[in-house]
Amino acid sequence: RDPRPCPGRFSGPPGTEDAPPHGRTLPTGVGRVRLSATPPVRSPSPARTGFTGRVLASTDGWTTCAQGHRHWGRAGAAGLLVHRDAADGPELLLQHRAWWSHHGGTWGTPGGALHAGESAADGALREVREELGLTAADLVLGVRSVDDHGGWSYTTVLARPVRPIEAADLRLDGESTGVAWVAVSDLAGVALHPGLAASLPRLRPLLAEAHR
């Protein structure tokens, strides 16, 4: 779940608000898309978070920031922006969000609510491991960008792969229906998660510096 800026409307289980119907088509212009029918990983515990089957952490839950937005994660949230060099400039590893998730059908970065006492880097690595199967050994962490809303923040941690990683090699959980390397120059034509789209003005200079 990417819990960045969202309106205060909510009914039903977390992650189902404004869920689009089945049959949404993928945006055009995105290469190397891998669709997956991988089912969610279920937990034996009865305390489940609706669709994904994950056990609720003590900091899971909705909170309202100083700007009046509702966010998932009472201790804040973090995500990992994996980027690599390519012939046409830097590319980002984006996931296609499952139809039932918040802003389902859009493209975003793996991320979610932080656990109690968890750093942004540790939380981002945990989320990318759960959602894409990547581990800390696969990545080199870089700079971070913090979107502070007052009383709640989302930290984007940039990371580079230490080895070639292709979308087809990744293991998806139930929160994604696909994953792709997307050129930064093509982002204008992609249906991005609103939180990622809003963060791009801050992220572009960091990416440009990383790929000099």
PDB file of C-alpha atoms in Angstrom:
ATOM      1  CA  ARG A   1       0.000   0.000   0.000  1.00  0.00           C
ATOM      2  CA  ASP A   2       1.279   3.462  -0.882  1.00  0.00           C
ATOM      3  CA  PRO A   3      -0.255   5.641   1.836  1.00  0.00           C
ATOM      4  CA  ARG A   4       0.606   9.105   0.541  1.00  0.00           C
ATOM      5  CA  PRO A   5      -1.837  12.061   0.194  1.00  0.00           C
ATOM      6  CA  CYS A   6      -5.415  10.871   0.043  1.00  0.00           C
ATOM      7  CA  PRO A   7      -8.782  12.518   0.713  1.00  0.00           C
ATOM      8  CA  GLY A   8     -10.656  11.856   3.927  1.00  0.00           C
ATOM      9  CA  ARG A   9     -13.295   9.632   2.356  1.00  0.00           C
ATOM     10  CA  PHE A  10     -13.198   6.019   3.491  1.00  0.00           C
ATOM     11  CA  SER A  11     -15.541   3.096   3.892  1.00  0.00           C
ATOM     12  CA  GLY A  12     -14.780  -0.599   3.876  1.00  0.00           C
ATOM     13  CA  PRO A  13     -11.483  -2.402   4.514  1.00  0.00           C
ATOM     14  CA  PRO A  14      -8.214  -0.430   4.262  1.00  0.00           C
ATOM     15  CA  GLY A  15      -7.040  -0.151   0.678  1.00  0.00           C
ATOM     16  CA  THR A  16     -10.440  -0.549  -0.981  1.00  0.00           C
ATOM     17  CA  GLU A  17     -11.448   3.101  -1.238  1.00  0.00           C
ATOM     18  CA  ASP A  18     -12.049   4.272  -4.820  1.00  0.00           C
ATOM     19  CA  ALA A  19     -11.084   0.822  -6.104  1.00  0.00           C
ATOM     20  CA  PRO A  20     -11.550   0.589  -9.890  1.00  0.00           C
ATOM     21  CA  PRO A  21     -13.496  -2.284 -11.452  1.00  0.00           C
ATOM     22  CA  HIS A  22     -12.030  -5.422 -12.938  1.00  0.00           C
ATOM     23  CA  GLY A  23     -10.706  -5.271 -16.458  1.00  0.00           C
ATOM     24  CA  ARG A  24      -8.682  -2.050 -16.221  1.00  0.00           C
ATOM     25  CA  THR A  25      -6.218  -1.888 -19.094  1.00  0.00           C
ATOM     26  CA  LEU A  26      -2.554  -1.160 -18.590  1.00  0.00           C
ATOM     27  CA  PRO A  27      -1.295   2.278 -19.673  1.00  0.00           C
ATOM     28  CA  THR A  28       0.486   2.459 -22.997  1.00  0.00           C
ATOM     29  CA  GLY A  29       4.120   3.369 -23.371  1.00  0.00           C
ATOM     30  CA  VAL A  30       5.396   1.207 -20.520  1.00  0.00           C
ATOM     31  CA  GLY A  31       7.909  -1.435 -21.533  1.00  0.00           C
ATOM     32  CA  ARG A  32       8.787  -4.831 -20.150  1.00  0.00           C
ATOM     33  CA  VAL A  33       5.566  -5.233 -18.169  1.00  0.00           C
ATOM     34  CA  ARG A  34       5.179  -8.541 -16.380  1.00  0.00           C
ATOM     35  CA  LEU A  35       1.658  -9.572 -15.435  1.00  0.00           C
ATOM     36  CA  SER A  36       1.367 -11.960 -12.539  1.00  0.00           C
ATOM     37  CA  ALA A  37      -1.393 -14.154 -11.170  1.00  0.00           C
ATOM     38  CA  THR A  38       0.542 -14.769  -7.955  1.00  0.00           C
ATOM     39  CA  PRO A  39      -1.960 -15.070  -5.066  1.00  0.00           C
ATOM     40  CA  PRO A  40      -1.486 -13.108  -1.839  1.00  0.00           C
ATOM     41  CA  VAL A  41       0.672 -14.761   0.800  1.00  0.00           C
ATOM     42  CA  ARG A  42      -1.721 -15.732   3.586  1.00  0.00           C
ATOM     43  CA  SER A  43      -0.918 -15.581   7.276  1.00  0.00           C
ATOM     44  CA  PRO A  44      -2.092 -18.291   9.709  1.00  0.00           C
ATOM     45  CA  SER A  45      -3.028 -15.534  12.165  1.00  0.00           C
ATOM     46  CA  PRO A  46      -6.689 -14.430  12.288  1.00  0.00           C
ATOM     47  CA  ALA A  47      -5.562 -10.776  12.536  1.00  0.00           C
ATOM     48  CA  ARG A  48      -5.396 -10.053   8.831  1.00  0.00           C
ATOM     49  CA  THR A  49      -5.404  -6.844   6.860  1.00  0.00           C
ATOM     50  CA  GLY A  50      -8.205  -7.688   4.471  1.00  0.00           C
ATOM     51  CA  PHE A  51      -6.955  -8.678   1.028  1.00  0.00           C
ATOM     52  CA  THR A  52      -3.223  -9.158   1.587  1.00  0.00           C
ATOM     53  CA  GLY A  53      -3.427 -11.465   4.594  1.00  0.00           C
ATOM     54  CA  ARG A  54      -0.703  -9.637   6.496  1.00  0.00           C
ATOM     55  CA  VAL A  55      -0.789  -9.420  10.266  1.00  0.00           C
ATOM     56  CA  LEU A  56      -1.575  -5.910  11.482  1.00  0.00           C
ATOM     57  CA  ALA A  57       1.325  -4.108  13.150  1.00  0.00           C
ATOM     58  CA  SER A  58       0.802  -1.846  16.155  1.00  0.00           C
ATOM     59  CA  THR A  59       1.294   1.212  13.950  1.00  0.00           C
ATOM     60  CA  ASP A  60      -1.083   0.091  11.193  1.00  0.00           C
ATOM     61  CA  GLY A  61      -4.161   2.244  10.952  1.00  0.00           C
ATOM     62  CA  TRP A  62      -5.411   5.529   9.549  1.00  0.00           C
ATOM     63  CA  THR A  63      -4.193   8.911  10.760  1.00  0.00           C
ATOM     64  CA  THR A  64      -4.896  12.497   9.728  1.00  0.00           C
ATOM     65  CA  CYS A  65      -2.055  14.914   9.007  1.00  0.00           C
ATOM     66  CA  ALA A  66      -1.958  18.671   9.610  1.00  0.00           C
ATOM     67  CA  GLN A  67      -3.148  19.215   6.022  1.00  0.00           C
ATOM     68  CA  GLY A  68      -6.332  17.255   6.675  1.00  0.00           C
ATOM     69  CA  HIS A  69      -5.365  14.224   4.552  1.00  0.00           C
ATOM     70  CA  ARG A  70      -5.879  10.670   5.758  1.00  0.00           C
ATOM     71  CA  HIS A  71      -2.882   8.339   5.564  1.00  0.00           C
ATOM     72  CA  TRP A  72      -2.262   4.680   6.357  1.00  0.00           C
ATOM     73  CA  GLY A  73       0.455   4.267   8.983  1.00  0.00           C
ATOM     74  CA  ARG A  74       0.397   6.028  12.329  1.00  0.00           C
ATOM     75  CA  ALA A  75       4.220   6.128  12.480  1.00  0.00           C
ATOM     76  CA  GLY A  76       4.608   7.403   8.926  1.00  0.00           C
ATOM     77  CA  ALA A  77       5.501   5.448   5.818  1.00  0.00           C
ATOM     78  CA  ALA A  78       8.347   4.828   3.391  1.00  0.00           C
ATOM     79  CA  GLY A  79       8.962   3.441  -0.073  1.00  0.00           C
ATOM     80  CA  LEU A  80      11.874   2.412  -2.269  1.00  0.00           C
ATOM     81  CA  LEU A  81      12.558   4.045  -5.638  1.00  0.00           C
ATOM     82  CA  VAL A  82      14.847   1.651  -7.509  1.00  0.00           C
ATOM     83  CA  HIS A  83      16.573   3.263 -10.503  1.00  0.00           C
ATOM     84  CA  ARG A  84      19.123   2.180 -13.094  1.00  0.00           C
ATOM     85  CA  ASP A  85      21.058   3.536 -16.073  1.00  0.00           C
ATOM     86  CA  ALA A  86      19.708   2.876 -19.559  1.00  0.00           C
ATOM     87  CA  ALA A  87      20.497   3.975 -23.094  1.00  0.00           C
ATOM     88  CA  ASP A  88      17.748   6.613 -23.046  1.00  0.00           C
ATOM     89  CA  GLY A  89      18.453   7.867 -19.535  1.00  0.00           C
ATOM     90  CA  PRO A  90      17.526   6.596 -16.065  1.00  0.00           C
ATOM     91  CA  GLU A  91      14.721   4.079 -15.586  1.00  0.00           C
ATOM     92  CA  LEU A  92      12.559   3.473 -12.517  1.00  0.00           C
ATOM     93  CA  LEU A  93      11.257   0.141 -11.264  1.00  0.00           C
ATOM     94  CA  LEU A  94       7.505   0.669 -10.853  1.00  0.00           C
ATOM     95  CA  GLN A  95       4.730  -1.685  -9.802  1.00  0.00           C
ATOM     96  CA  HIS A  96       1.213  -1.771 -11.240  1.00  0.00           C
ATOM     97  CA  ARG A  97      -1.115  -1.594  -8.261  1.00  0.00           C
ATOM     98  CA  ALA A  98      -3.800  -4.253  -7.842  1.00  0.00           C
ATOM     99  CA  TRP A  99      -7.362  -3.195  -8.656  1.00  0.00           C
ATOM    100  CA  TRP A 100      -8.534  -3.454  -5.015  1.00  0.00           C
ATOM    101  CA  SER A 101      -5.789  -1.232  -3.579  1.00  0.00           C
ATOM    102  CA  HIS A 102      -5.933   2.505  -2.971  1.00  0.00           C
ATOM    103  CA  HIS A 103      -5.514   4.166  -6.381  1.00  0.00           C
ATOM    104  CA  GLY A 104      -5.569   0.710  -7.946  1.00  0.00           C
ATOM    105  CA  GLY A 105      -4.539   0.542 -11.583  1.00  0.00           C
ATOM    106  CA  THR A 106      -1.850   3.204 -11.209  1.00  0.00           C
ATOM    107  CA  TRP A 107       1.919   2.780 -11.224  1.00  0.00           C
ATOM    108  CA  GLY A 108       3.964   3.462  -8.094  1.00  0.00           C
ATOM    109  CA  THR A 109       6.848   2.377  -5.918  1.00  0.00           C
ATOM    110  CA  PRO A 110       6.808  -0.424  -3.341  1.00  0.00           C
ATOM    111  CA  GLY A 111       6.170   1.068   0.074  1.00  0.00           C
ATOM    112  CA  GLY A 112       3.937   1.136   3.106  1.00  0.00           C
ATOM    113  CA  ALA A 113       3.460   1.942   6.776  1.00  0.00           C
ATOM    114  CA  LEU A 114       6.453   1.914   9.104  1.00  0.00           C
ATOM    115  CA  HIS A 115       6.488  -0.355  12.137  1.00  0.00           C
ATOM    116  CA  ALA A 116       7.145   0.998  15.624  1.00  0.00           C
ATOM    117  CA  GLY A 117      10.808   1.979  15.962  1.00  0.00           C
ATOM    118  CA  GLU A 118      11.555   1.140  12.324  1.00  0.00           C
ATOM    119  CA  SER A 119      13.742   3.492  10.283  1.00  0.00           C
ATOM    120  CA  ALA A 120      12.625   4.686   6.866  1.00  0.00           C
ATOM    121  CA  ALA A 121      15.386   2.676   5.183  1.00  0.00           C
ATOM    122  CA  ASP A 122      14.503  -0.518   7.047  1.00  0.00           C
ATOM    123  CA  GLY A 123      10.810  -0.038   6.329  1.00  0.00           C
ATOM    124  CA  ALA A 124      11.394   0.588   2.630  1.00  0.00           C
ATOM    125  CA  LEU A 125      13.581  -2.520   2.367  1.00  0.00           C
ATOM    126  CA  ARG A 126      10.975  -4.610   4.173  1.00  0.00           C
ATOM    127  CA  GLU A 127       8.267  -3.427   1.793  1.00  0.00           C
ATOM    128  CA  VAL A 128      10.285  -4.138  -1.357  1.00  0.00           C
ATOM    129  CA  ARG A 129      11.105  -7.606  -0.005  1.00  0.00           C
ATOM    130  CA  GLU A 130       7.432  -8.323   0.697  1.00  0.00           C
ATOM    131  CA  GLU A 131       6.105  -6.882  -2.568  1.00  0.00           C
ATOM    132  CA  LEU A 132       8.832  -7.705  -5.120  1.00  0.00           C
ATOM    133  CA  GLY A 133      11.103 -10.262  -3.466  1.00  0.00           C
ATOM    134  CA  LEU A 134      14.211  -8.032  -3.494  1.00  0.00           C
ATOM    135  CA  THR A 135      16.508  -7.985  -0.458  1.00  0.00           C
ATOM    136  CA  ALA A 136      19.090  -5.600   0.979  1.00  0.00           C
ATOM    137  CA  ALA A 137      21.796  -7.672  -0.736  1.00  0.00           C
ATOM    138  CA  ASP A 138      20.301  -6.761  -4.127  1.00  0.00           C
ATOM    139  CA  LEU A 139      20.423  -2.990  -3.615  1.00  0.00           C
ATOM    140  CA  VAL A 140      22.635  -0.057  -2.677  1.00  0.00           C
ATOM    141  CA  LEU A 141      20.693   2.631  -0.831  1.00  0.00           C
ATOM    142  CA  GLY A 142      21.159   6.276  -1.740  1.00  0.00           C
ATOM    143  CA  VAL A 143      19.667   9.627  -0.785  1.00  0.00           C
ATOM    144  CA  ARG A 144      16.226  10.100   0.722  1.00  0.00           C
ATOM    145  CA  SER A 145      13.399  12.546   0.085  1.00  0.00           C
ATOM    146  CA  VAL A 146      10.879  13.311   2.836  1.00  0.00           C
ATOM    147  CA  ASP A 147       7.334  14.471   2.099  1.00  0.00           C
ATOM    148  CA  ASP A 148       6.340  16.011   5.448  1.00  0.00           C
ATOM    149  CA  HIS A 149       2.652  16.776   5.945  1.00  0.00           C
ATOM    150  CA  GLY A 150       2.896  17.784   9.587  1.00  0.00           C
ATOM    151  CA  GLY A 151       2.354  14.916  11.996  1.00  0.00           C
ATOM    152  CA  TRP A 152       2.843  12.385   9.198  1.00  0.00           C
ATOM    153  CA  SER A 153       5.550  11.915   6.569  1.00  0.00           C
ATOM    154  CA  TYR A 154       6.439   9.665   3.649  1.00  0.00           C
ATOM    155  CA  THR A 155      10.126   8.980   2.979  1.00  0.00           C
ATOM    156  CA  THR A 156      11.257   7.902  -0.485  1.00  0.00           C
ATOM    157  CA  VAL A 157      14.581   6.055  -0.385  1.00  0.00           C
ATOM    158  CA  LEU A 158      16.470   5.908  -3.671  1.00  0.00           C
ATOM    159  CA  ALA A 159      18.347   2.693  -4.462  1.00  0.00           C
ATOM    160  CA  ARG A 160      20.393   1.141  -7.259  1.00  0.00           C
ATOM    161  CA  PRO A 161      20.538  -2.578  -8.055  1.00  0.00           C
ATOM    162  CA  VAL A 162      23.931  -4.200  -7.464  1.00  0.00           C
ATOM    163  CA  ARG A 163      23.285  -6.655 -10.308  1.00  0.00           C
ATOM    164  CA  PRO A 164      21.095  -6.679 -13.414  1.00  0.00           C
ATOM    165  CA  ILE A 165      17.465  -7.045 -12.330  1.00  0.00           C
ATOM    166  CA  GLU A 166      14.735  -7.703 -14.870  1.00  0.00           C
ATOM    167  CA  ALA A 167      11.035  -7.339 -14.211  1.00  0.00           C
ATOM    168  CA  ALA A 168      10.361 -10.938 -15.248  1.00  0.00           C
ATOM    169  CA  ASP A 169      12.643 -12.205 -12.460  1.00  0.00           C
ATOM    170  CA  LEU A 170      10.740 -10.552  -9.612  1.00  0.00           C
ATOM    171  CA  ARG A 171       8.290 -12.284  -7.285  1.00  0.00           C
ATOM    172  CA  LEU A 172       5.083 -10.273  -6.881  1.00  0.00           C
ATOM    173  CA  ASP A 173       2.654 -10.413  -3.981  1.00  0.00           C
ATOM    174  CA  GLY A 174      -1.071  -9.709  -4.128  1.00  0.00           C
ATOM    175  CA  GLU A 175      -0.640  -5.922  -4.046  1.00  0.00           C
ATOM    176  CA  SER A 176       0.722  -5.765  -7.606  1.00  0.00           C
ATOM    177  CA  THR A 177      -0.431  -7.094 -10.962  1.00  0.00           C
ATOM    178  CA  GLY A 178       2.763  -6.205 -12.798  1.00  0.00           C
ATOM    179  CA  VAL A 179       6.148  -4.531 -12.581  1.00  0.00           C
ATOM    180  CA  ALA A 180       8.199  -2.674 -15.191  1.00  0.00           C
ATOM    181  CA  TRP A 181      11.274  -0.572 -15.779  1.00  0.00           C
ATOM    182  CA  VAL A 182       9.959   2.802 -16.938  1.00  0.00           C
ATOM    183  CA  ALA A 183      12.141   5.530 -18.439  1.00  0.00           C
ATOM    184  CA  VAL A 184      11.979   8.823 -16.541  1.00  0.00           C
ATOM    185  CA  SER A 185      11.438  10.511 -19.902  1.00  0.00           C
ATOM    186  CA  ASP A 186       8.245   8.433 -20.401  1.00  0.00           C
ATOM    187  CA  LEU A 187       6.614   9.189 -17.035  1.00  0.00           C
ATOM    188  CA  ALA A 188       4.338  11.892 -18.449  1.00  0.00           C
ATOM    189  CA  GLY A 189       2.474   9.206 -20.409  1.00  0.00           C
ATOM    190  CA  VAL A 190       2.048   6.798 -17.481  1.00  0.00           C
ATOM    191  CA  ALA A 191      -0.869   6.703 -15.009  1.00  0.00           C
ATOM    192  CA  LEU A 192       1.174   7.294 -11.852  1.00  0.00           C
ATOM    193  CA  HIS A 193      -0.005   6.966  -8.269  1.00  0.00           C
ATOM    194  CA  PRO A 194      -0.912  10.536  -7.188  1.00  0.00           C
ATOM    195  CA  GLY A 195       1.618  10.422  -4.346  1.00  0.00           C
ATOM    196  CA  LEU A 196       4.463   9.554  -6.702  1.00  0.00           C
ATOM    197  CA  ALA A 197       3.322  12.135  -9.245  1.00  0.00           C
ATOM    198  CA  ALA A 198       3.289  14.828  -6.553  1.00  0.00           C
ATOM    199  CA  SER A 199       6.797  13.838  -5.423  1.00  0.00           C
ATOM    200  CA  LEU A 200       8.407  13.940  -8.874  1.00  0.00           C
ATOM    201  CA  PRO A 201       9.468  17.619  -8.717  1.00  0.00           C
ATOM    202  CA  ARG A 202      11.602  16.743  -5.666  1.00  0.00           C
ATOM    203  CA  LEU A 203      12.780  13.384  -7.001  1.00  0.00           C
ATOM    204  CA  ARG A 204      13.872  14.428 -10.501  1.00  0.00           C
ATOM    205  CA  PRO A 205      16.880  16.505  -9.326  1.00  0.00           C
ATOM    206  CA  LEU A 206      18.012  13.661  -7.063  1.00  0.00           C
ATOM    207  CA  LEU A 207      17.807  11.201  -9.952  1.00  0.00           C
ATOM    208  CA  ALA A 208      19.639  13.600 -12.273  1.00  0.00           C
ATOM    209  CA  GLU A 209      22.435  13.973  -9.716  1.00  0.00           C
ATOM    210  CA  ALA A 210      22.667  10.201  -9.261  1.00  0.00           C
ATOM    211  CA  HIS A 211      23.032   9.632 -13.015  1.00  0.00           C
ATOM    212  CA  ARG A 212      25.620  12.293 -13.854  1.00  0.00           C
TER     213      ARG A 212
END
